[in-house]
Amino acid sequence: MIASNANSPLATFALMIGLFSIAQVSEGQPALTTVVAWGDNYQGQTNTPPGLTNVTAVAAGDANSFALKSDGTLAAWGWNSDGQSTVPQGLTNVVAVAGGEYHSLALRSDGTIAAWGNNNAGQINVPPGLTNVVQVAAGLIHSVVLRNDGTVVVWGDSSHDQTHVPSGLTNVVAIAAGGNHTLALKGDGTVVGWGDNFSAPPGLSNVVAIAGGGYHSLALTCDGTVVAWGYDAYGETDVPPGATNVVAIAGGLFHSIALRADGTVVAWGAGANTSVYAGDEWGQSVVPVGLTNVAAIAGGYGHSIALFNNGSPVVVRQPVGQTLYPGPSAVLYAQAFGLLPLSYQWQFNGTNLPGATQAFLRLTTVRLADSGNYVVVVTNNSGSAISSTATLAVLRPIPQFDTSSSNLRFTNNSFHLQLNGLSGHGQVLIYASTNLANWQPILTNPPIIGVLRFVDSATTNMPNRFYRAEEK
């Protein structure tokens, strides 16, 4: 609403990826069967259980490991001092799992959370009524979830402000947790970090994935480049030259892991030069010789995990949803590996998009009609895989009066108004009032995109004149 006063030369106005790691199953992914772990094994965290099959994702806690199976159940092994590796009886329909130092989290398909293990800081006290969760992460002793409206909820230890979500943080598409810090990836490709002074490097953009280590952080950009920052005593932020064409990242306590598009793994930081314990060196960065066809990775305190298959397609960089307004372009990214050649086909609400046959989908002009669900289907001679669903929420903008002096002014006994942010999806109405109680329409305009300029020649005949606008 804008108020004008004809006695004034200028109108006055009033305007109404964990420390440790995360595993998440994707829709339509093939059943992968082989889990390989290496590094520290003092609690048996690298001893994959015999007969473990139909695994679709892996994750790591401090000194324990997780495998998410295609039937929605979990297997866990390794350190169990606080019950962190004792999967709650009857836990089913799991789509994601995360491990902290002594606690564990699981996301069910209905958007609710299960938590178990140590609770010394309330890290397993899931907030009452928490629903619509789409991602989960765990730090040392705090827990993080992402809801489907792009907001983040954090609870547990707050000694480093890691649970203090920045005010106004929205449009988040991915989360990660480090030891005592939390990361959020926004739909515009920027990263927000808080807790223990782990803010993202200035100018970091075009990010498609994030991960948290013990005291360091990782980001993956759309060109397959890894950016790392934070604690670097073991070289965990010194990204090696071979870490190119990366499609997934993970962080351990003092080491980092990257999965390349060709299914090979690169690791650096602690444990890069020895497989024998020496300080914090357990060989966690020494990738097993001949390890190929890897589909997923995870990092714990001093161990690493890889999941690999037989060459059938696997989507390893999932597209992430976005919330935005009409106008600017939007890009959805995905990446798969498997036996070449690979073919991509994007779908919108279950229908193939003509010409959308690359690893990315670019919408040059976003419209309200583009709101919906997007997936990409990847095929090769060995089969096919479907990515997780990325929801594009295109918001209808609220029209706003331009309050700059150049567009809100008296000229030639008339009052000039400019209305911005019109979506083109309904009639535009401008109303006027002298008392804020009785409103009369003074303009009905056909649908218009962007800007509408209006000149009210009647305003000079009144001591006060108020305006409001709506788009039907």
CSV table of C-alpha atoms in Angstrom, one decimal:
chain,number,residue,atom,x,y,z
A,1,MET,CA,0.0,0.0,0.0
A,2,ILE,CA,1.2,3.5,-0.8
A,3,ALA,CA,-0.1,6.8,0.6
A,4,SER,CA,0.2,10.1,-1.3
A,5,ASN,CA,-0.2,13.7,-0.1
A,6,ALA,CA,-1.0,16.2,-2.7
A,7,ASN,CA,0.4,19.0,-0.6
A,8,SER,CA,3.9,17.6,-0.6
A,9,PRO,CA,6.2,17.8,-3.6
A,10,LEU,CA,7.3,14.2,-2.8
A,11,ALA,CA,4.8,11.6,-1.9
A,12,THR,CA,5.1,9.9,1.5
A,13,PHE,CA,4.5,6.2,1.6
A,14,ALA,CA,4.3,3.1,3.7
A,15,LEU,CA,4.8,-0.4,2.3
A,16,MET,CA,2.5,-3.1,3.7
A,17,ILE,CA,27.4,-34.3,3.2
A,18,GLY,CA,28.9,-35.9,8.1
A,19,LEU,CA,31.8,-35.2,10.3
A,20,PHE,CA,30.7,-37.8,9.3
A,21,SER,CA,28.7,-38.9,6.4
A,22,ILE,CA,25.3,-39.1,4.9
A,23,ALA,CA,23.8,-41.8,2.8
A,24,GLN,CA,20.6,-41.4,0.9
A,25,VAL,CA,18.9,-43.8,-1.4
A,26,SER,CA,17.7,-42.6,-4.8
A,27,GLU,CA,14.5,-43.6,-6.5
A,28,GLY,CA,15.0,-46.4,-9.0
A,29,GLN,CA,18.6,-47.0,-8.2
A,30,PRO,CA,19.8,-50.5,-8.9
A,31,ALA,CA,20.7,-52.8,-6.0
A,32,LEU,CA,24.4,-52.4,-5.4
A,33,THR,CA,26.1,-55.3,-3.6
A,34,THR,CA,29.7,-54.7,-2.7
A,35,VAL,CA,30.9,-52.6,0.2
A,36,VAL,CA,34.6,-52.0,0.7
A,37,ALA,CA,36.1,-50.2,3.7
A,38,TRP,CA,39.7,-49.3,4.7
A,39,GLY,CA,41.6,-47.5,7.3
A,40,ASP,CA,41.2,-47.6,11.1
A,41,ASN,CA,39.6,-50.9,12.2
A,42,TYR,CA,40.1,-50.9,16.0
A,43,GLN,CA,36.3,-51.3,16.5
A,44,GLY,CA,35.7,-53.5,13.4
A,45,GLN,CA,34.3,-50.6,11.5
A,46,THR,CA,35.9,-51.8,8.2
A,47,ASN,CA,34.8,-55.4,8.7
A,48,THR,CA,31.8,-55.6,6.3
A,49,PRO,CA,29.3,-58.1,7.6
A,50,PRO,CA,29.3,-61.4,5.7
A,51,GLY,CA,26.4,-61.8,3.3
A,52,LEU,CA,25.6,-58.1,3.1
A,53,THR,CA,23.7,-57.6,-0.2
A,54,ASN,CA,21.3,-55.3,-1.9
A,55,VAL,CA,23.0,-52.2,-0.5
A,56,THR,CA,22.1,-48.9,-2.1
A,57,ALA,CA,24.0,-46.4,0.0
A,58,VAL,CA,26.7,-46.2,2.7
A,59,ALA,CA,27.5,-43.9,5.6
A,60,ALA,CA,30.0,-43.6,8.4
A,61,GLY,CA,30.0,-42.4,12.0
A,62,ASP,CA,33.0,-42.0,14.3
A,63,ALA,CA,34.2,-45.6,14.3
A,64,ASN,CA,31.1,-47.3,12.9
A,65,SER,CA,29.6,-47.9,9.5
A,66,PHE,CA,26.2,-48.1,7.9
A,67,ALA,CA,24.7,-49.8,4.9
A,68,LEU,CA,21.2,-48.8,3.6
A,69,LYS,CA,19.5,-51.7,1.8
A,70,SER,CA,17.1,-51.7,-1.0
A,71,ASP,CA,14.3,-52.9,1.2
A,72,GLY,CA,14.5,-49.8,3.5
A,73,THR,CA,16.4,-51.5,6.3
A,74,LEU,CA,19.8,-50.7,7.8
A,75,ALA,CA,22.9,-52.7,8.7
A,76,ALA,CA,25.4,-51.2,11.1
A,77,TRP,CA,28.7,-52.4,12.5
A,78,GLY,CA,31.7,-51.1,14.4
A,79,TRP,CA,31.8,-49.1,17.6
A,80,ASN,CA,28.7,-49.5,19.8
A,81,SER,CA,29.7,-48.0,23.1
A,82,ASP,CA,26.4,-46.0,23.3
A,83,GLY,CA,24.2,-48.2,21.2
A,84,GLN,CA,25.0,-46.1,18.1
A,85,SER,CA,25.3,-49.3,16.0
A,86,THR,CA,22.2,-50.9,17.4
A,87,VAL,CA,19.6,-50.2,14.8
A,88,PRO,CA,16.2,-49.8,16.6
A,89,GLN,CA,14.0,-52.8,16.3
A,90,GLY,CA,11.3,-52.5,13.6
A,91,LEU,CA,13.0,-49.5,11.9
A,92,THR,CA,11.9,-49.8,8.2
A,93,ASN,CA,11.2,-47.6,5.2
A,94,VAL,CA,14.6,-45.9,5.7
A,95,VAL,CA,15.7,-43.6,2.8
A,96,ALA,CA,18.8,-41.9,4.4
A,97,VAL,CA,21.1,-42.4,7.3
A,98,ALA,CA,23.7,-40.3,9.1
A,99,GLY,CA,26.3,-41.1,11.8
A,100,GLY,CA,27.7,-38.7,14.4
A,101,GLU,CA,30.3,-39.5,17.1
A,102,TYR,CA,28.1,-41.6,19.3
A,103,HIS,CA,24.7,-41.2,17.8
A,104,SER,CA,22.9,-42.1,14.6
A,105,LEU,CA,19.9,-40.7,12.6
A,106,ALA,CA,17.7,-42.3,10.0
A,107,LEU,CA,15.2,-40.6,7.7
A,108,ARG,CA,12.0,-42.6,6.9
A,109,SER,CA,10.1,-42.4,3.6
A,110,ASP,CA,7.3,-40.5,5.4
A,111,GLY,CA,9.6,-37.6,6.2
A,112,THR,CA,10.1,-38.5,9.9
A,113,ILE,CA,13.3,-39.1,11.8
A,114,ALA,CA,14.5,-41.9,14.1
A,115,ALA,CA,17.5,-41.3,16.4
A,116,TRP,CA,19.4,-43.5,18.7
A,117,GLY,CA,22.7,-43.6,20.7
A,118,ASN,CA,24.2,-41.1,23.1
A,119,ASN,CA,22.1,-38.2,24.2
A,120,ASN,CA,24.4,-36.2,26.4
A,121,ALA,CA,23.5,-32.9,24.6
A,122,GLY,CA,20.0,-33.8,23.4
A,123,GLN,CA,21.3,-34.8,20.0
A,124,ILE,CA,18.7,-37.6,19.6
A,125,ASN,CA,15.8,-35.6,21.0
A,126,VAL,CA,14.0,-35.1,17.7
A,127,PRO,CA,11.9,-31.9,17.9
A,128,PRO,CA,8.2,-32.7,18.5
A,129,GLY,CA,6.1,-32.6,15.3
A,130,LEU,CA,9.2,-32.6,13.0
A,131,THR,CA,7.9,-33.8,9.6
A,132,ASN,CA,8.5,-33.3,5.9
A,133,VAL,CA,12.2,-34.0,6.2
A,134,VAL,CA,14.1,-34.7,3.0
A,135,GLN,CA,17.7,-34.8,4.1
A,136,VAL,CA,19.6,-35.6,7.4
A,137,ALA,CA,23.1,-35.0,8.6
A,138,ALA,CA,25.0,-35.5,11.9
A,139,GLY,CA,28.0,-33.7,13.4
A,140,LEU,CA,29.9,-34.8,16.5
A,141,ILE,CA,27.1,-34.2,18.9
A,142,HIS,CA,24.5,-32.3,16.9
A,143,SER,CA,21.8,-33.2,14.4
A,144,VAL,CA,20.7,-31.4,11.2
A,145,VAL,CA,17.7,-31.9,8.9
A,146,LEU,CA,16.4,-30.2,5.8
A,147,ARG,CA,12.7,-29.9,5.3
A,148,ASN,CA,10.9,-29.8,2.0
A,149,ASP,CA,10.2,-26.1,2.3
A,150,GLY,CA,13.9,-25.3,2.1
A,151,THR,CA,14.4,-24.6,5.9
A,152,VAL,CA,16.9,-26.2,8.2
A,153,VAL,CA,16.3,-27.5,11.7
A,154,VAL,CA,19.3,-28.3,14.1
A,155,TRP,CA,19.4,-29.6,17.6
A,156,GLY,CA,21.9,-31.0,20.1
A,157,ASP,CA,25.2,-29.5,21.3
A,158,SER,CA,25.4,-25.7,20.7
A,159,SER,CA,28.7,-25.0,22.4
A,160,HIS,CA,30.0,-23.6,19.1
A,161,ASP,CA,26.7,-22.1,17.9
A,162,GLN,CA,26.4,-25.0,15.5
A,163,THR,CA,22.7,-25.2,16.2
A,164,HIS,CA,22.0,-21.5,15.7
A,165,VAL,CA,20.5,-21.4,12.2
A,166,PRO,CA,21.1,-18.0,10.6
A,167,SER,CA,18.0,-15.8,10.7
A,168,GLY,CA,16.1,-15.8,7.4
A,169,LEU,CA,17.9,-18.8,5.9
A,170,THR,CA,15.7,-20.3,3.2
A,171,ASN,CA,15.8,-22.0,-0.2
A,172,VAL,CA,18.3,-24.6,1.1
A,173,VAL,CA,18.7,-27.6,-1.1
A,174,ALA,CA,21.4,-29.6,0.8
A,175,ILE,CA,22.9,-29.8,4.2
A,176,ALA,CA,26.1,-31.1,5.8
A,177,ALA,CA,27.5,-31.3,9.3
A,178,GLY,CA,31.1,-31.1,10.4
A,179,GLY,CA,32.5,-31.8,13.9
A,180,ASN,CA,31.2,-28.5,15.4
A,181,HIS,CA,29.8,-26.7,12.4
A,182,THR,CA,26.9,-26.9,10.0
A,183,LEU,CA,26.7,-26.1,6.3
A,184,ALA,CA,23.8,-25.3,4.0
A,185,LEU,CA,23.7,-25.2,0.2
A,186,LYS,CA,21.2,-22.7,-1.3
A,187,GLY,CA,19.4,-23.0,-4.5
A,188,ASP,CA,21.5,-20.2,-6.0
A,189,GLY,CA,24.7,-22.3,-5.7
A,190,THR,CA,26.1,-20.5,-2.6
A,191,VAL,CA,27.1,-22.0,0.7
A,192,VAL,CA,26.2,-20.8,4.2
A,193,GLY,CA,28.2,-22.1,7.2
A,194,TRP,CA,27.9,-21.5,10.9
A,195,GLY,CA,29.4,-22.8,14.2
A,196,ASP,CA,33.1,-22.8,15.0
A,197,ASN,CA,33.8,-20.1,12.5
A,198,PHE,CA,33.4,-22.2,9.4
A,199,SER,CA,31.9,-19.7,6.9
A,200,ALA,CA,32.4,-20.4,3.2
A,201,PRO,CA,35.2,-18.8,1.2
A,202,PRO,CA,34.2,-15.4,-0.3
A,203,GLY,CA,33.0,-15.7,-3.9
A,204,LEU,CA,32.2,-19.4,-3.7
A,205,SER,CA,29.4,-20.1,-6.2
A,206,ASN,CA,28.0,-22.7,-8.6
A,207,VAL,CA,28.1,-25.3,-5.9
A,208,VAL,CA,26.2,-28.5,-6.4
A,209,ALA,CA,27.2,-30.6,-3.3
A,210,ILE,CA,28.7,-30.0,0.2
A,211,ALA,CA,30.4,-32.2,2.9
A,212,GLY,CA,31.7,-31.6,6.4
A,213,GLY,CA,34.8,-33.1,7.9
A,214,GLY,CA,35.9,-32.9,11.5
A,215,TYR,CA,37.3,-29.3,11.3
A,216,HIS,CA,37.1,-28.7,7.5
A,217,SER,CA,34.5,-28.4,4.8
A,218,LEU,CA,34.2,-29.4,1.2
A,219,ALA,CA,32.2,-28.1,-1.8
A,220,LEU,CA,31.8,-29.5,-5.2
A,221,THR,CA,31.1,-27.0,-8.1
A,222,CYS,CA,29.2,-27.7,-11.3
A,223,ASP,CA,32.4,-28.2,-13.3
A,224,GLY,CA,33.5,-31.1,-11.1
A,225,THR,CA,36.0,-29.1,-9.1
A,226,VAL,CA,36.5,-29.5,-5.3
A,227,VAL,CA,36.9,-26.6,-3.0
A,228,ALA,CA,38.1,-27.2,0.6
A,229,TRP,CA,38.6,-24.9,3.6
A,230,GLY,CA,39.2,-25.0,7.3
A,231,TYR,CA,41.7,-27.0,9.4
A,232,ASP,CA,44.6,-28.3,7.3
A,233,ALA,CA,47.1,-29.8,9.7
A,234,TYR,CA,47.0,-33.1,7.8
A,235,GLY,CA,46.5,-31.6,4.3
A,236,GLU,CA,42.8,-32.4,4.3
A,237,THR,CA,42.0,-29.1,2.4
A,238,ASP,CA,44.9,-29.5,0.0
A,239,VAL,CA,42.9,-30.8,-3.0
A,240,PRO,CA,45.2,-32.9,-5.2
A,241,PRO,CA,45.5,-32.3,-8.9
A,242,GLY,CA,43.9,-35.7,-9.6
A,243,ALA,CA,40.6,-34.6,-8.0
A,244,THR,CA,38.9,-33.6,-11.3
A,245,ASN,CA,35.6,-34.6,-12.9
A,246,VAL,CA,34.4,-35.2,-9.4
A,247,VAL,CA,30.7,-36.2,-8.8
A,248,ALA,CA,30.6,-36.8,-5.1
A,249,ILE,CA,32.5,-35.7,-2.0
A,250,ALA,CA,32.9,-36.9,1.6
A,251,GLY,CA,34.8,-35.8,4.7
A,252,GLY,CA,36.3,-37.7,7.6
A,253,LEU,CA,37.9,-36.3,10.7
A,254,PHE,CA,41.2,-35.3,9.1
A,255,HIS,CA,40.8,-36.6,5.6
A,256,SER,CA,38.7,-36.0,2.4
A,257,ILE,CA,37.4,-38.3,-0.3
A,258,ALA,CA,36.2,-37.6,-3.9
A,259,LEU,CA,34.5,-39.8,-6.3
A,260,ARG,CA,35.3,-39.2,-10.0
A,261,ALA,CA,33.0,-39.6,-12.9
A,262,ASP,CA,34.9,-42.7,-14.1
A,263,GLY,CA,34.1,-44.5,-10.9
A,264,THR,CA,37.5,-44.1,-9.3
A,265,VAL,CA,38.2,-42.6,-5.9
A,266,VAL,CA,40.7,-40.0,-4.8
A,267,ALA,CA,41.5,-39.4,-1.1
A,268,TRP,CA,43.9,-37.0,0.8
A,269,GLY,CA,44.7,-35.9,4.2
A,270,ALA,CA,45.5,-38.0,7.3
A,271,GLY,CA,46.5,-41.6,6.5
A,272,ALA,CA,47.7,-40.9,3.0
A,273,ASN,CA,51.1,-42.5,3.4
A,274,THR,CA,50.7,-45.4,5.8
A,275,SER,CA,48.3,-48.2,6.7
A,276,VAL,CA,49.8,-48.5,10.2
A,277,TYR,CA,48.6,-46.3,13.1
A,278,ALA,CA,50.8,-43.3,13.6
A,279,GLY,CA,49.1,-40.5,15.4
A,280,ASP,CA,45.9,-40.0,13.4
A,281,GLU,CA,47.2,-42.0,10.4
A,282,TRP,CA,45.4,-45.3,9.7
A,283,GLY,CA,45.7,-45.5,5.9
A,284,GLN,CA,42.2,-44.0,5.5
A,285,SER,CA,43.4,-42.0,2.5
A,286,VAL,CA,45.1,-45.0,0.8
A,287,VAL,CA,42.5,-46.1,-1.7
A,288,PRO,CA,42.7,-49.9,-2.4
A,289,VAL,CA,44.5,-50.7,-5.6
A,290,GLY,CA,42.1,-51.5,-8.4
A,291,LEU,CA,39.0,-50.0,-6.8
A,292,THR,CA,36.7,-49.0,-9.7
A,293,ASN,CA,33.0,-48.8,-10.5
A,294,VAL,CA,32.4,-47.0,-7.3
A,295,ALA,CA,28.9,-45.5,-6.8
A,296,ALA,CA,29.1,-44.0,-3.3
A,297,ILE,CA,31.6,-42.9,-0.7
A,298,ALA,CA,31.7,-42.1,3.0
A,299,GLY,CA,34.2,-41.0,5.6
A,300,GLY,CA,34.4,-41.6,9.3
A,301,TYR,CA,36.9,-40.7,12.1
A,302,GLY,CA,39.8,-42.7,10.5
A,303,HIS,CA,38.2,-45.0,7.9
A,304,SER,CA,36.6,-44.7,4.5
A,305,ILE,CA,33.9,-46.7,2.7
A,306,ALA,CA,33.0,-47.2,-0.9
A,307,LEU,CA,30.1,-48.9,-2.6
A,308,PHE,CA,30.5,-50.3,-6.1
A,309,ASN,CA,28.6,-52.2,-8.7
A,310,ASN,CA,28.9,-54.1,-12.0
A,311,GLY,CA,28.9,-51.2,-14.4
A,312,SER,CA,25.2,-50.5,-14.6
A,313,PRO,CA,24.2,-46.8,-14.4
A,314,VAL,CA,24.3,-45.2,-11.0
A,315,VAL,CA,23.3,-41.6,-10.4
A,316,VAL,CA,26.0,-40.2,-8.1
A,317,ARG,CA,25.2,-36.5,-8.2
A,318,GLN,CA,21.6,-36.0,-7.6
A,319,PRO,CA,19.7,-33.0,-8.9
A,320,VAL,CA,18.5,-30.7,-6.1
A,321,GLY,CA,15.3,-28.7,-6.0
A,322,GLN,CA,15.0,-25.0,-6.0
A,323,THR,CA,12.6,-22.3,-4.9
A,324,LEU,CA,12.7,-19.2,-7.0
A,325,TYR,CA,10.6,-16.5,-8.8
A,326,PRO,CA,9.7,-16.3,-12.5
A,327,GLY,CA,12.3,-14.8,-14.8
A,328,PRO,CA,15.8,-15.9,-14.1
A,329,SER,CA,17.2,-19.1,-15.6
A,330,ALA,CA,17.5,-22.2,-13.5
A,331,VAL,CA,19.8,-25.2,-14.0
A,332,LEU,CA,19.4,-28.7,-12.6
A,333,TYR,CA,22.6,-30.9,-12.5
A,334,ALA,CA,23.0,-34.6,-12.3
A,335,GLN,CA,25.9,-37.0,-12.9
A,336,ALA,CA,26.1,-40.7,-13.4
A,337,PHE,CA,28.7,-43.3,-14.0
A,338,GLY,CA,28.6,-46.8,-15.5
A,339,LEU,CA,29.8,-48.5,-18.6
A,340,LEU,CA,30.0,-46.0,-21.5
A,341,PRO,CA,28.1,-44.7,-23.4
A,342,LEU,CA,25.6,-43.2,-21.0
A,343,SER,CA,22.4,-41.6,-22.2
A,344,TYR,CA,20.4,-39.0,-20.2
A,345,GLN,CA,16.7,-38.1,-20.5
A,346,TRP,CA,15.1,-35.5,-18.2
A,347,GLN,CA,11.5,-35.8,-17.3
A,348,PHE,CA,9.0,-33.2,-16.0
A,349,ASN,CA,6.1,-34.6,-14.0
A,350,GLY,CA,6.7,-38.0,-15.6
A,351,THR,CA,6.9,-36.8,-19.2
A,352,ASN,CA,10.1,-36.7,-21.3
A,353,LEU,CA,11.3,-33.2,-22.1
A,354,PRO,CA,12.2,-32.9,-25.8
A,355,GLY,CA,15.9,-32.3,-26.3
A,356,ALA,CA,16.8,-32.6,-22.6
A,357,THR,CA,19.4,-35.3,-23.1
A,358,GLN,CA,22.5,-33.9,-21.2
A,359,ALA,CA,23.7,-34.3,-17.6
A,360,PHE,CA,22.2,-30.8,-16.9
A,361,LEU,CA,18.8,-29.3,-17.6
A,362,ARG,CA,18.8,-25.5,-18.2
A,363,LEU,CA,15.5,-23.5,-18.1
A,364,THR,CA,16.4,-20.3,-19.8
A,365,THR,CA,13.3,-18.5,-18.6
A,366,VAL,CA,11.5,-19.7,-15.5
A,367,ARG,CA,7.7,-19.6,-15.6
A,368,LEU,CA,5.0,-20.4,-13.1
A,369,ALA,CA,4.2,-23.4,-15.3
A,370,ASP,CA,7.6,-24.8,-14.7
A,371,SER,CA,6.8,-25.7,-11.1
A,372,GLY,CA,6.8,-29.4,-10.6
A,373,ASN,CA,9.0,-32.5,-10.2
A,374,TYR,CA,12.0,-33.3,-12.3
A,375,VAL,CA,14.0,-36.5,-12.6
A,376,VAL,CA,16.7,-37.7,-15.0
A,377,VAL,CA,16.8,-41.3,-16.4
A,378,VAL,CA,20.2,-42.6,-17.2
A,379,THR,CA,20.7,-45.7,-19.4
A,380,ASN,CA,23.5,-47.8,-20.9
A,381,ASN,CA,23.7,-51.3,-22.3
A,382,SER,CA,23.6,-52.8,-18.7
A,383,GLY,CA,20.4,-51.1,-17.6
A,384,SER,CA,19.0,-47.8,-16.3
A,385,ALA,CA,18.7,-45.7,-13.2
A,386,ILE,CA,16.4,-42.9,-12.2
A,387,SER,CA,17.6,-39.9,-10.1
A,388,SER,CA,15.9,-38.7,-7.0
A,389,THR,CA,13.2,-36.1,-7.6
A,390,ALA,CA,14.1,-32.4,-7.7
A,391,THR,CA,11.2,-30.2,-7.1
A,392,LEU,CA,11.2,-26.8,-8.7
A,393,ALA,CA,8.9,-24.4,-6.8
A,394,VAL,CA,8.3,-21.3,-8.8
A,395,LEU,CA,6.7,-18.7,-6.5
A,396,ARG,CA,4.2,-16.2,-7.7
A,397,PRO,CA,5.7,-12.8,-6.8
A,398,ILE,CA,3.9,-10.2,-4.8
A,399,PRO,CA,3.5,-7.0,-6.8
A,400,GLN,CA,5.5,-4.2,-5.2
A,401,PHE,CA,5.2,-0.4,-5.7
A,402,ASP,CA,8.6,1.1,-6.8
A,403,THR,CA,9.4,3.6,-4.0
A,404,SER,CA,12.3,5.3,-5.8
A,405,SER,CA,11.8,9.1,-6.3
A,406,SER,CA,12.0,8.7,-10.0
A,407,ASN,CA,9.0,6.3,-10.2
A,408,LEU,CA,6.9,7.7,-7.3
A,409,ARG,CA,6.4,11.4,-7.9
A,410,PHE,CA,4.1,14.3,-8.8
A,411,THR,CA,4.4,15.7,-12.3
A,412,ASN,CA,2.0,18.0,-14.1
A,413,ASN,CA,-0.7,17.7,-11.4
A,414,SER,CA,-0.7,13.9,-11.5
A,415,PHE,CA,0.7,11.2,-9.3
A,416,HIS,CA,3.0,8.6,-11.0
A,417,LEU,CA,3.2,5.0,-9.8
A,418,GLN,CA,5.2,2.0,-10.9
A,419,LEU,CA,4.3,-1.5,-10.0
A,420,ASN,CA,7.0,-4.2,-10.2
A,421,GLY,CA,7.1,-7.9,-10.0
A,422,LEU,CA,4.1,-8.8,-12.1
A,423,SER,CA,4.0,-12.5,-13.2
A,424,GLY,CA,1.7,-12.1,-16.2
A,425,HIS,CA,-0.8,-14.7,-14.9
A,426,GLY,CA,-3.8,-12.5,-14.0
A,427,GLN,CA,-5.4,-9.1,-14.3
A,428,VAL,CA,-3.7,-6.3,-12.4
A,429,LEU,CA,-6.0,-4.1,-10.3
A,430,ILE,CA,-5.0,-0.8,-8.6
A,431,TYR,CA,-7.3,0.6,-5.9
A,432,ALA,CA,-7.4,4.0,-4.3
A,433,SER,CA,-8.8,5.3,-1.0
A,434,THR,CA,-8.9,8.5,1.0
A,435,ASN,CA,-9.5,6.8,4.4
A,436,LEU,CA,-8.1,3.3,4.3
A,437,ALA,CA,-11.6,1.9,4.7
A,438,ASN,CA,-13.4,2.5,1.4
A,439,TRP,CA,-11.4,1.3,-1.6
A,440,GLN,CA,-12.4,2.0,-5.3
A,441,PRO,CA,-10.7,0.4,-8.3
A,442,ILE,CA,-9.1,3.0,-10.5
A,443,LEU,CA,-7.4,0.7,-13.0
A,444,THR,CA,-8.0,-2.8,-14.4
A,445,ASN,CA,-5.2,-3.9,-16.6
A,446,PRO,CA,-4.7,-7.2,-18.6
A,447,PRO,CA,-2.0,-9.6,-17.5
A,448,ILE,CA,1.5,-8.1,-17.8
A,449,ILE,CA,4.9,-9.4,-17.0
A,450,GLY,CA,7.3,-7.3,-15.1
A,451,VAL,CA,6.5,-3.6,-14.8
A,452,LEU,CA,3.3,-1.5,-15.0
A,453,ARG,CA,3.4,2.3,-14.9
A,454,PHE,CA,0.3,4.3,-14.0
A,455,VAL,CA,-0.5,8.0,-13.8
A,456,ASP,CA,-3.4,9.1,-11.5
A,457,SER,CA,-4.6,12.5,-12.5
A,458,ALA,CA,-7.3,12.6,-9.8
A,459,THR,CA,-4.9,12.7,-6.8
A,460,THR,CA,-4.4,16.5,-6.8
A,461,ASN,CA,-8.1,17.0,-5.9
A,462,MET,CA,-7.7,15.2,-2.6
A,463,PRO,CA,-5.8,16.0,0.6
A,464,ASN,CA,-4.7,12.3,0.9
A,465,ARG,CA,-4.8,9.4,-1.4
A,466,PHE,CA,-3.8,5.8,-0.6
A,467,TYR,CA,-3.1,3.0,-3.2
A,468,ARG,CA,-3.0,-0.7,-3.2
A,469,ALA,CA,-2.6,-3.3,-6.0
A,470,GLU,CA,-3.2,-6.9,-6.6
A,471,GLU,CA,-2.7,-9.5,-9.4
A,472,LYS,CA,-5.7,-11.8,-9.8
